[in-house]
mmCIF file of C-alpha atoms in Angstrom:
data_model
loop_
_atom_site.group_PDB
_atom_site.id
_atom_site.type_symbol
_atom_site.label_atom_id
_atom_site.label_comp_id
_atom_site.label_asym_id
_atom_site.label_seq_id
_atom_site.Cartn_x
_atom_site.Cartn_y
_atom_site.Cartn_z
ATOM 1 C CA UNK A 183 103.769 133.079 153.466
ATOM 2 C CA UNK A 184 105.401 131.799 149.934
ATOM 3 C CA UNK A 185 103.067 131.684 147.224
ATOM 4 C CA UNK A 186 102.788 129.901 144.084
ATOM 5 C CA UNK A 187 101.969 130.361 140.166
ATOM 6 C CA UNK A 188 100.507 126.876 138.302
ATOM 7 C CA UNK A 189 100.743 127.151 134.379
ATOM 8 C CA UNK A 190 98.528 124.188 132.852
ATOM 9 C CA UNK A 191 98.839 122.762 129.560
ATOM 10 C CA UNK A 192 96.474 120.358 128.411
ATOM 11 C CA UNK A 193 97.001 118.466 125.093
ATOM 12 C CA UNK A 194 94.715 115.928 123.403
ATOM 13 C CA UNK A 195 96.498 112.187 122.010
ATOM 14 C CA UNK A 196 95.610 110.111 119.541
ATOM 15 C CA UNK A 197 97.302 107.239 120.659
ATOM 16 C CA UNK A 198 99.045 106.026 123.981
ATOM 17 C CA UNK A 199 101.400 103.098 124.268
ATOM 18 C CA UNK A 200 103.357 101.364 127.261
ATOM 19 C CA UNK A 201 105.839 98.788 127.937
ATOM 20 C CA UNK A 202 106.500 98.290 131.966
ATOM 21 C CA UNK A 203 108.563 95.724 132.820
ATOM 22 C CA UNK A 204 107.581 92.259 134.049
ATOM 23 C CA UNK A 205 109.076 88.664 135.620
ATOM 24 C CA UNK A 206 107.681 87.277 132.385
ATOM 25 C CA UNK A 207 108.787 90.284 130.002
ATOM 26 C CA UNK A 208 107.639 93.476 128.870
ATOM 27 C CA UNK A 209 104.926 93.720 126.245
ATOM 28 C CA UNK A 210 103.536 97.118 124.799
ATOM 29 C CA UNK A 211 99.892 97.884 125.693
ATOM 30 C CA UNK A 212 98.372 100.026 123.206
ATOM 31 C CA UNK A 213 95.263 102.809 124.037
ATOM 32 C CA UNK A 214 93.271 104.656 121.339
ATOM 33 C CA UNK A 215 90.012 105.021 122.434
ATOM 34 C CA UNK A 216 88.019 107.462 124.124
ATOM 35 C CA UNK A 217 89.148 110.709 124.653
ATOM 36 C CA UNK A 218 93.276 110.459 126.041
ATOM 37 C CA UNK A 219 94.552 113.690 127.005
ATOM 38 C CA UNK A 220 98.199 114.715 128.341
ATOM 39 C CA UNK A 221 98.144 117.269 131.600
ATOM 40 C CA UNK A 222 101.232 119.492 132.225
ATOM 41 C CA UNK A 223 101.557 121.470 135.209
ATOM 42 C CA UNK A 224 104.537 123.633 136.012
ATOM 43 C CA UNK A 225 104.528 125.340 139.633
ATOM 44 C CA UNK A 226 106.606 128.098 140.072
ATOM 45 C CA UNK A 227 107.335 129.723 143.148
ATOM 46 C CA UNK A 228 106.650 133.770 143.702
ATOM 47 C CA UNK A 229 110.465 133.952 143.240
ATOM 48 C CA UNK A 230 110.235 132.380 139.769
ATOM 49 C CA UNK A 231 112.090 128.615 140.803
ATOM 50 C CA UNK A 232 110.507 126.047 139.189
ATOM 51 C CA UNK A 233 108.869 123.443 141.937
ATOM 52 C CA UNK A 234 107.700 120.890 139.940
ATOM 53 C CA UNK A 235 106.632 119.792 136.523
ATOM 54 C CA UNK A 236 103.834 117.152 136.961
ATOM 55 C CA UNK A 237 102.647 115.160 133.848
ATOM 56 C CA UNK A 238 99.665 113.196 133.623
ATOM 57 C CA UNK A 239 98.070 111.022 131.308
ATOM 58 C CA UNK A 240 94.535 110.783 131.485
ATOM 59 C CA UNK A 241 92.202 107.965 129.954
ATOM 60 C CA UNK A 242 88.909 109.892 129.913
ATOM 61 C CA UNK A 243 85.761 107.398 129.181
ATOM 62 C CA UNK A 244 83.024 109.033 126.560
ATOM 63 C CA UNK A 245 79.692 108.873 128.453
ATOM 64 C CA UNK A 246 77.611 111.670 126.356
ATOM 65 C CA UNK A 247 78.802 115.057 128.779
ATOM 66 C CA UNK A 248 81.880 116.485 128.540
ATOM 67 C CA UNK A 249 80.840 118.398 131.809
ATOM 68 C CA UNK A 250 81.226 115.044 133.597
ATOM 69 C CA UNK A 251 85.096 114.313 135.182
ATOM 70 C CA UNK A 252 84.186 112.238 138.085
ATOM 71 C CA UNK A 253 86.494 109.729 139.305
ATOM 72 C CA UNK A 254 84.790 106.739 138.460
ATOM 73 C CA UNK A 255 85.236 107.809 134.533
ATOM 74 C CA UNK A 256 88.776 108.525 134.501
ATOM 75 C CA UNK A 257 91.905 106.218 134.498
ATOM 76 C CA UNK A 258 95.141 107.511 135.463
ATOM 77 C CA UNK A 259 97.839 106.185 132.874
ATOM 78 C CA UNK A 260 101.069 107.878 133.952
ATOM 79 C CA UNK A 261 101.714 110.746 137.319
ATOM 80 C CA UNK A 262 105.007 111.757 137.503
ATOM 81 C CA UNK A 263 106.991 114.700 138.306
ATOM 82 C CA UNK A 264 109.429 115.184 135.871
ATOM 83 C CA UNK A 265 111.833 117.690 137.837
ATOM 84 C CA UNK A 266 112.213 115.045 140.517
ATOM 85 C CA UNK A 267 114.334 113.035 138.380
ATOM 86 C CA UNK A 268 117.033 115.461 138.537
ATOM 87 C CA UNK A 269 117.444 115.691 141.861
ATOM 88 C CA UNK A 270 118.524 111.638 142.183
ATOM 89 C CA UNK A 271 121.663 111.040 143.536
ATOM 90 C CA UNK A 272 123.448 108.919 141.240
ATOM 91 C CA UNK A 273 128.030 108.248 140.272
ATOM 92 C CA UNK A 274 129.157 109.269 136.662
ATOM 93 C CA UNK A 275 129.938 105.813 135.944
ATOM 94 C CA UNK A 276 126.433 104.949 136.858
ATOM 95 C CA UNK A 277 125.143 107.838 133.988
ATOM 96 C CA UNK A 278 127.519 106.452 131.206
ATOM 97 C CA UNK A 279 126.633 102.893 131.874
ATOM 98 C CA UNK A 280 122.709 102.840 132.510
ATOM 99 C CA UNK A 281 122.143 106.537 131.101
ATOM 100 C CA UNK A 282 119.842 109.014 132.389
ATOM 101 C CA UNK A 283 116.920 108.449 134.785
ATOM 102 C CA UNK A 284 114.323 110.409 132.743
ATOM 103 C CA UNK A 285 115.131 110.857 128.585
ATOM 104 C CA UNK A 286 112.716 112.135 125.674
ATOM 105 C CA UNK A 287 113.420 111.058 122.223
ATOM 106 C CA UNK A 288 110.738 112.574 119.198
ATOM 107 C CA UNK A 289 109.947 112.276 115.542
ATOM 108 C CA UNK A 290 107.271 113.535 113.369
ATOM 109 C CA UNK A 291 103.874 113.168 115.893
ATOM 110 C CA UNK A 292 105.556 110.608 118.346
ATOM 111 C CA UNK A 293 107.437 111.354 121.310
ATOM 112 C CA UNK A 294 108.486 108.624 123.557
ATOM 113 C CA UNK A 295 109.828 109.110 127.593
ATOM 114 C CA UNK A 296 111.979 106.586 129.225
ATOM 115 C CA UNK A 297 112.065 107.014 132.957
ATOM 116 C CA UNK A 298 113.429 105.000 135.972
ATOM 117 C CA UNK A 299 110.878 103.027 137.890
ATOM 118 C CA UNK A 300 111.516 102.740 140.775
ATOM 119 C CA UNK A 301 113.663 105.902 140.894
ATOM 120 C CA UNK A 302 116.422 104.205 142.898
ATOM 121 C CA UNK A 303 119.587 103.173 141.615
ATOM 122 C CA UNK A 304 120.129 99.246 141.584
ATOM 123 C CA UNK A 305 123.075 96.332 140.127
ATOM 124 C CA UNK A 306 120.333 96.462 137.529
ATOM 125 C CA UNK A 307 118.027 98.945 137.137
ATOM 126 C CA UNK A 308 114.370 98.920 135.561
ATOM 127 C CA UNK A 309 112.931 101.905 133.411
ATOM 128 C CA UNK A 310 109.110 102.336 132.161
ATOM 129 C CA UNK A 311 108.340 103.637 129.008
ATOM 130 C CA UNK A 312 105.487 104.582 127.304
ATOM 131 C CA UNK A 313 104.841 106.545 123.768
ATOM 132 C CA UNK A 314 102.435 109.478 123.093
ATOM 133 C CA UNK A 315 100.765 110.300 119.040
ATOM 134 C CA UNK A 316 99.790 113.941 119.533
ATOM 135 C CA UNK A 317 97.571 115.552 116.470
ATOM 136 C CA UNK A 318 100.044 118.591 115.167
ATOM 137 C CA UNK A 319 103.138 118.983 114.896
ATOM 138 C CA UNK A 320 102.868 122.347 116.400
ATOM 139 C CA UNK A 321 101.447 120.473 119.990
ATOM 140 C CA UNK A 322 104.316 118.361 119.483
ATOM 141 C CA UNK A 323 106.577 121.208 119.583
ATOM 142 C CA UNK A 324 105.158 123.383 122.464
ATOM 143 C CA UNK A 325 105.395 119.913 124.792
ATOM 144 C CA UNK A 326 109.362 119.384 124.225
ATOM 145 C CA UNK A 327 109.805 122.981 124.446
ATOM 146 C CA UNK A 328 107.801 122.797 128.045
ATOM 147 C CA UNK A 329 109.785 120.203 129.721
ATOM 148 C CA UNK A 330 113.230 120.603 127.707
ATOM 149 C CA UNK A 331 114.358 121.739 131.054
ATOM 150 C CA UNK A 332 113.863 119.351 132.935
ATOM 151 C CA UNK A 333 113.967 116.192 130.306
ATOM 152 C CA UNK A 334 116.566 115.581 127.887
ATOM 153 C CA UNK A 335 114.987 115.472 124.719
ATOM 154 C CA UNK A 336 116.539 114.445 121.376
ATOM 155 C CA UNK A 337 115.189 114.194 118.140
ATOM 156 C CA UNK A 338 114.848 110.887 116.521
ATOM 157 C CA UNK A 339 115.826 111.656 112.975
ATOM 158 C CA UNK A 340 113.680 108.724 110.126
ATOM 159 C CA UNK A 341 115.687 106.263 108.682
ATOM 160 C CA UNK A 342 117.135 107.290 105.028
ATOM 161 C CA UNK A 343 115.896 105.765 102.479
ATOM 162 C CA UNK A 344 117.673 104.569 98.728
ATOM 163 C CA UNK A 345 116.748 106.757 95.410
ATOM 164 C CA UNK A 346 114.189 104.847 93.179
ATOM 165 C CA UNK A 347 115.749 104.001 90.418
ATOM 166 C CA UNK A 348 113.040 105.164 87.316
ATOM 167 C CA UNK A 349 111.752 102.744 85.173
ATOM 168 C CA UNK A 350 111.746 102.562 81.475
ATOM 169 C CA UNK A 351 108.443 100.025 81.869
ATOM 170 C CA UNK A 352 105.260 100.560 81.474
ATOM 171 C CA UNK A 353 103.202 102.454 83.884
ATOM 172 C CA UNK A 354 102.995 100.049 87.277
ATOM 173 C CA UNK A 355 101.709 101.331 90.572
ATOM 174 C CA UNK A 356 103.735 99.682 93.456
ATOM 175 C CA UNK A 357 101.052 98.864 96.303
ATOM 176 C CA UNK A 358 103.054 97.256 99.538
ATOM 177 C CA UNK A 359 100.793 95.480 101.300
ATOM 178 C CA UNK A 360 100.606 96.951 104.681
ATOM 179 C CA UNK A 361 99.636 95.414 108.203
ATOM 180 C CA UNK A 362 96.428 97.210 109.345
ATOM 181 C CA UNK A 363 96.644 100.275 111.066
ATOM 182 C CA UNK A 364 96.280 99.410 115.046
ATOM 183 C CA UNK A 365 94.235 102.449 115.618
ATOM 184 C CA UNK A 366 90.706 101.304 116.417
ATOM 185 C CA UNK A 367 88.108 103.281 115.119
ATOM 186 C CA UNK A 368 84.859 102.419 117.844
ATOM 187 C CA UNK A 369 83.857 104.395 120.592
ATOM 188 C CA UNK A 370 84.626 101.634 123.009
ATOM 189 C CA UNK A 371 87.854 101.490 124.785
ATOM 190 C CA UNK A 372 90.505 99.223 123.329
ATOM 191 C CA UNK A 373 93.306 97.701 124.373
ATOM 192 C CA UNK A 374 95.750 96.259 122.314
ATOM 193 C CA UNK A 375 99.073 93.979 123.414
ATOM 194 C CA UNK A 376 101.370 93.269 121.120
ATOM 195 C CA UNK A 377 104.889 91.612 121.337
ATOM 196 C CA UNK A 378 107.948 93.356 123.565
ATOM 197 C CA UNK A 379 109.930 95.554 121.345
ATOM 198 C CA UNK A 380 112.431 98.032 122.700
ATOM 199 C CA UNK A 381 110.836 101.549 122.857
ATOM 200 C CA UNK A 382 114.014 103.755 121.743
ATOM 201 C CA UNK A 383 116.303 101.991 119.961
ATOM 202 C CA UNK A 384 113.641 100.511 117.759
ATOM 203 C CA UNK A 385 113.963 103.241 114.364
ATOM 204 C CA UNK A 386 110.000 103.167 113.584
ATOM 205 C CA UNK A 387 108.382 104.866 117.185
ATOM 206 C CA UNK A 388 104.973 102.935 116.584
ATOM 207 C CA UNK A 389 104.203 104.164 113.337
ATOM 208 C CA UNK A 390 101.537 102.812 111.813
ATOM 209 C CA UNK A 391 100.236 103.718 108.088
ATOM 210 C CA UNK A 392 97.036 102.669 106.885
ATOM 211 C CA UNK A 393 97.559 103.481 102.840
ATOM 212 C CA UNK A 394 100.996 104.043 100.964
ATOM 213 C CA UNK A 395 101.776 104.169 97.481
ATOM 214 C CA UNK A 396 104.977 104.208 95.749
ATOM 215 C CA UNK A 397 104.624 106.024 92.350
ATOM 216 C CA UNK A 398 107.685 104.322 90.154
ATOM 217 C CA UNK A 399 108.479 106.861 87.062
ATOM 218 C CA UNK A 400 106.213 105.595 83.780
ATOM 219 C CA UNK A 401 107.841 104.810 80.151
ATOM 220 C CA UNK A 402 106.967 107.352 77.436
ATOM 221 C CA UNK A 403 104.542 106.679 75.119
ATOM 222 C CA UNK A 404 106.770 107.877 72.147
ATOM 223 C CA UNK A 405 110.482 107.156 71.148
ATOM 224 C CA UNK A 406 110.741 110.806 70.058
ATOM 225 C CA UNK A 407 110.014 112.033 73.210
ATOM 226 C CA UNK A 408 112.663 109.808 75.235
ATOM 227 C CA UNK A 409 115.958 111.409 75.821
ATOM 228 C CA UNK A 410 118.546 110.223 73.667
ATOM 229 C CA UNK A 411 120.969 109.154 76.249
ATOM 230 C CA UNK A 412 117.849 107.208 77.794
ATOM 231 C CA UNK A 413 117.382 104.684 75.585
ATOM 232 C CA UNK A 414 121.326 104.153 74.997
ATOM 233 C CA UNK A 415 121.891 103.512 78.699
ATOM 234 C CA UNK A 416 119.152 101.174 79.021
ATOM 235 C CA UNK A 417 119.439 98.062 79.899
ATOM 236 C CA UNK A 418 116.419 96.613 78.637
ATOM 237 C CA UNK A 419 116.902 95.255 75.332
ATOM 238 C CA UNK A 420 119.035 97.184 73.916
ATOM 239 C CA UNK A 421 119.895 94.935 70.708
ATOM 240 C CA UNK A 422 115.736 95.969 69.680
ATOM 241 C CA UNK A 423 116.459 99.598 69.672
ATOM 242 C CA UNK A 424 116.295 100.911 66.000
ATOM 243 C CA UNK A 425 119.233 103.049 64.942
ATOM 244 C CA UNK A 426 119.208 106.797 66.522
ATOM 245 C CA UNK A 427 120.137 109.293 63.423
ATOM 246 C CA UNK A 428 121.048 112.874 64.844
ATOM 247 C CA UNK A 429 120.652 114.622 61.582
ATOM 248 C CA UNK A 430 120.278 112.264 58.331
ATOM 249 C CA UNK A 431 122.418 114.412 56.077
ATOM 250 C CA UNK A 432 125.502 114.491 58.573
ATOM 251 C CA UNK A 433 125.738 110.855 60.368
ATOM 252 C CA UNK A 434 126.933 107.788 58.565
ATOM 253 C CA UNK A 435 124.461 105.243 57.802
ATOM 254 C CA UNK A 436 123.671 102.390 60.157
ATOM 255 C CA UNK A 437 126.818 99.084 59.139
ATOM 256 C CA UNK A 438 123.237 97.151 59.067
ATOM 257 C CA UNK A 439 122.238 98.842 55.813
ATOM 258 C CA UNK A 440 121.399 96.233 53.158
ATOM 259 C CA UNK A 441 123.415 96.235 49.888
ATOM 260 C CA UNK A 442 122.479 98.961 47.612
ATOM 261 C CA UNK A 443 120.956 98.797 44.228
ATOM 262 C CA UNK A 444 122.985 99.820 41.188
ATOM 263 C CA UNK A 445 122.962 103.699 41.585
ATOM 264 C CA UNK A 446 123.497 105.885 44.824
ATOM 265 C CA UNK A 447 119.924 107.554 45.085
ATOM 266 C CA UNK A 448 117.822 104.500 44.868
ATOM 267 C CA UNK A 449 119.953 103.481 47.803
ATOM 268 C CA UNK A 450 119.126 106.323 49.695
ATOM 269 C CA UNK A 451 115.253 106.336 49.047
ATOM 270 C CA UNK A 452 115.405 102.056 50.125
ATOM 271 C CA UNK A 453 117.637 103.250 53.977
ATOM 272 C CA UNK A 454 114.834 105.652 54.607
ATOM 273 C CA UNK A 455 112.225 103.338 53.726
ATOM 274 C CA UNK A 456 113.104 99.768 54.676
ATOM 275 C CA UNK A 457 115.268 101.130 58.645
ATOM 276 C CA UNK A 458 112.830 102.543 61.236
ATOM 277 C CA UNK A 459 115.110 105.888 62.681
ATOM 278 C CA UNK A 460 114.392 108.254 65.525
ATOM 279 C CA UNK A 461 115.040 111.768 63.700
ATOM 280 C CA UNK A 462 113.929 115.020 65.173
ATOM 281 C CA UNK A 463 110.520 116.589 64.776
ATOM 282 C CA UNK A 464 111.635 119.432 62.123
ATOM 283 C CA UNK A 465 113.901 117.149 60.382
ATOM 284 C CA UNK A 466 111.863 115.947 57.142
ATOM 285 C CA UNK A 467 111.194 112.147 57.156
ATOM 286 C CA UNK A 468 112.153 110.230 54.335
ATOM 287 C CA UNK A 469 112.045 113.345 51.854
ATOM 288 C CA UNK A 470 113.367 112.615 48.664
ATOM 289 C CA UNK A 471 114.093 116.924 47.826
ATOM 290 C CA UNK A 472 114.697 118.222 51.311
ATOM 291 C CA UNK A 473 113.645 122.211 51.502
ATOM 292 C CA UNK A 474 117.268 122.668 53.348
ATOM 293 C CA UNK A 475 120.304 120.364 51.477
ATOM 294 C CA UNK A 476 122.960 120.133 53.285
ATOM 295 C CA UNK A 477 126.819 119.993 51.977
ATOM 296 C CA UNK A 478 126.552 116.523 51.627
ATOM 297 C CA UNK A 479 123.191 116.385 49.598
ATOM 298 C CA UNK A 480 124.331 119.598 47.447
ATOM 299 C CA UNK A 481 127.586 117.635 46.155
ATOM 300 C CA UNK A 482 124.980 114.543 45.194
ATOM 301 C CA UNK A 483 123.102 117.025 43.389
ATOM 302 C CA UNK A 484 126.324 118.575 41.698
ATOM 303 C CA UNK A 485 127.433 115.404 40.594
ATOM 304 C CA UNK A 486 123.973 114.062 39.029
ATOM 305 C CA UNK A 487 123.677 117.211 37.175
ATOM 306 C CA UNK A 488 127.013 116.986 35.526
ATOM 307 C CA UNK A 489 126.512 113.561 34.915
ATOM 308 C CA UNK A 490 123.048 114.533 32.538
ATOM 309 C CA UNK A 491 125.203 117.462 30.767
ATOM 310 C CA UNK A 492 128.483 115.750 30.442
ATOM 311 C CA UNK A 493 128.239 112.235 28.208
ATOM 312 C CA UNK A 494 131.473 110.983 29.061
ATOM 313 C CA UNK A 495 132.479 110.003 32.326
ATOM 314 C CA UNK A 496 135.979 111.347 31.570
ATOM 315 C CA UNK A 497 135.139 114.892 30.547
ATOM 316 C CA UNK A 498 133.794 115.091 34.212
ATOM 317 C CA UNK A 499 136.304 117.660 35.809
ATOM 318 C CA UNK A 500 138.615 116.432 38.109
ATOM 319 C CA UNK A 501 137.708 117.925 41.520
ATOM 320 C CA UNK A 502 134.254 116.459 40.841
ATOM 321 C CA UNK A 503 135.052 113.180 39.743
ATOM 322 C CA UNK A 504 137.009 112.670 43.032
ATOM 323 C CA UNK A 505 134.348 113.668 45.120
ATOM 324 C CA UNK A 506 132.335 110.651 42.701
ATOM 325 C CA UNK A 507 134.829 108.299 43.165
ATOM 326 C CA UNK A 508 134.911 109.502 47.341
ATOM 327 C CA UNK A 509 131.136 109.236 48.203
ATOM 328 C CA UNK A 510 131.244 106.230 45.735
ATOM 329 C CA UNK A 511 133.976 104.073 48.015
ATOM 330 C CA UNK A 512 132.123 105.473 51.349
ATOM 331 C CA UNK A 513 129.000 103.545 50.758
ATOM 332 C CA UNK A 514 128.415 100.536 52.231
ATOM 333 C CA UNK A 515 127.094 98.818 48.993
ATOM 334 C CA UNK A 516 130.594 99.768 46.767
ATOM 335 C CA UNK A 517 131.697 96.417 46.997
ATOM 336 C CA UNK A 518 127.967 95.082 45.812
ATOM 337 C CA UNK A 519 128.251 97.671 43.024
ATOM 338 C CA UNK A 520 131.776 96.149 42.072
ATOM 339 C CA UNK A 521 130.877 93.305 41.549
ATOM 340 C CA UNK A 522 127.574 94.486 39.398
ATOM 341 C CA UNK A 523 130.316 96.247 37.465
ATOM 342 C CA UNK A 524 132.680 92.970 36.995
ATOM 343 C CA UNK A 525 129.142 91.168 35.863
ATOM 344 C CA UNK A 526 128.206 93.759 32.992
ATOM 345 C CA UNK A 527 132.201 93.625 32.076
ATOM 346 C CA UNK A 528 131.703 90.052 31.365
ATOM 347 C CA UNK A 529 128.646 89.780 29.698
ATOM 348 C CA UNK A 530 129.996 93.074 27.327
ATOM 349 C CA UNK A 531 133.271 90.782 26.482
ATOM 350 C CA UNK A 532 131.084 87.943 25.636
ATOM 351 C CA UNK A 533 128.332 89.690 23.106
ATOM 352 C CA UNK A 534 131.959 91.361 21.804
#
């Protein structure tokens, strides 16, 4: 006398969806509410081959006791045993052309099951589907790993989506307006139809969201903390961008500069006052006497001091009167102090 071991497996759905076939078309039925729960039962015979791997799905109707499973409160969704789909006799050219009688394709909480109905190989064969929501990923896992041997199954990977290119704007909230979630809420059962839509090759397996928000990246409140190469890559009006100075003592000054009055620091003090610039944080801003000088403002310095204790131009020596005449030429207002220069020329040869 052969005996028989039965391992159960009993896993609760949030959702159950099915699409069978019709003269008129196939539509998908949608089931939230009550209680939906997914029965596996593998038999195994006392020498350890598998028998059969039944799976139901069971529509159980909330009537206040959870001791009560008569019939008349249960509805059978789906019976079938899974290992008798691989015993059909079907030709290799029937396999690459129709594919297999019973396949499993999963993502995330969703796993949907295509099988043949009727399991009979025809000029054109019919298959059933039907989609099951579990509530972890971890149930998820322990089903395809219980009937991966007798079900193809195949993971459905999401669609990829684009980077999201940040945004130098300021702060926005993107809020797609969403279709509302089919899941229904009562205690009452619900059925839902919706248009036919293929169950596998469709990319989204009957996801539904209820609230999604897209975060885009938000504008800095100050220039000085913006990265440099930020704001010169930008796209959004890039002719309003003051002038970026690295270091003030180094970097040329802006071509925009207006002409300079008639002696070289006045012109300095009227940059730094009259052109907004983005200058570091320890640099000093618009210090007449910065605490470091640099090369540049030490040979100013050099040449203003021998200008009070020499009172010729001439007697200057000669390595310092060319850096003069150098940082003189360099300046964008040389040819506005030339012609200052020609003016007083004139008026001298008039008065004699």
């Amino acid at each position: 006398m052969s005996t028989s071991t039965t391992a159960t497996s009993t896993f609760t759905l949030q959702k159950y969806s099915r699409s069978y076939p019709t003269s008129a078309g196939s539509e998908w039925q949608h089931f939230t509410n009550p209680t939906i729960r997914l029965v596996l039962d593998a038999r195994n015979a006392s020498g350890g081959d598998l028998e059969s791997v039944r799976l139901r799905i069971i529509w159980t109707m909330d009537n206040g006791d959870p001791m009560d499973t008569t019939a008349g409160n249960q509805v059978l969704f789906e019976d079938l045993d899974l290992l008798s789909f691989s015993s059909l006799p079907f030709r290799q050219h029937q396999r690459q052309s129709q594919g297999l009688p019973l396949k499993a394709v999963y993502r995330g909480l969703v796993v949907g099951i295509r099988y043949l109905h009727p399991r009979e190989y025809s000029a054109n064969p019919t298959y059933r589907r039907f989609q099951i929501t579990f509530t972890s990923a971890a149930s998820v896992s322990q089903f395809i790993n219980a009937i991966r041997t007798v079900c193809p199954c195949k993971a459905n990977p999401a669609p990829a989506h684009g980077p999201v290119e940040p945004s130098l704007q300021s702060s926005s909230t993107l809020r797609p307006t969403l279709p509302p979630s089919s899941v229904a809420l009562s205690q009452a059962p619900y059925l839902h139809q919706y248009p036919s839509a293929p169950a596998f090759n469709n990319p989204d397996l009957t996801f539904t969201a209820s609230q999604t928000k897209i975060y885009r990246q938000e504008a800095p409140q100050s220039s000085q903390d913006t990265p440099l190469h930020v704001l010169s890559s930008s796209p959004v009006f890039p002719s309003l961008l003051p002038p970026i100075v690295l270091n003030g003592a180094n970097s040329p000054l802006p071509t925009s500069t207006p002409p300079a009055p008639k002696t070289a620091e006045s012109q300095s003090s009227m940059n730094s006052a009259t052109h907004p610039s983005i200058v570091p944080t320890s640099a000093p801003i618009a210090d007449p006497a910065p605490s470091q000088p640099t090369s540049s403002s030490a040979i100013k310095d050099a040449v203003l001091l021998s200008l009070r204790e020499t009172t010729g131009l001439y007697d200057l020596p000669r390595s310092d009167l060319e850096r003069l005449v150098s940082n003189i030429i360099r300046e964008d207002g040389f040819s506005h102090l030339l012609t200052t220069l020609s003016t007083m020329w004139k008026v001298k040869s008039y008065l004699g």
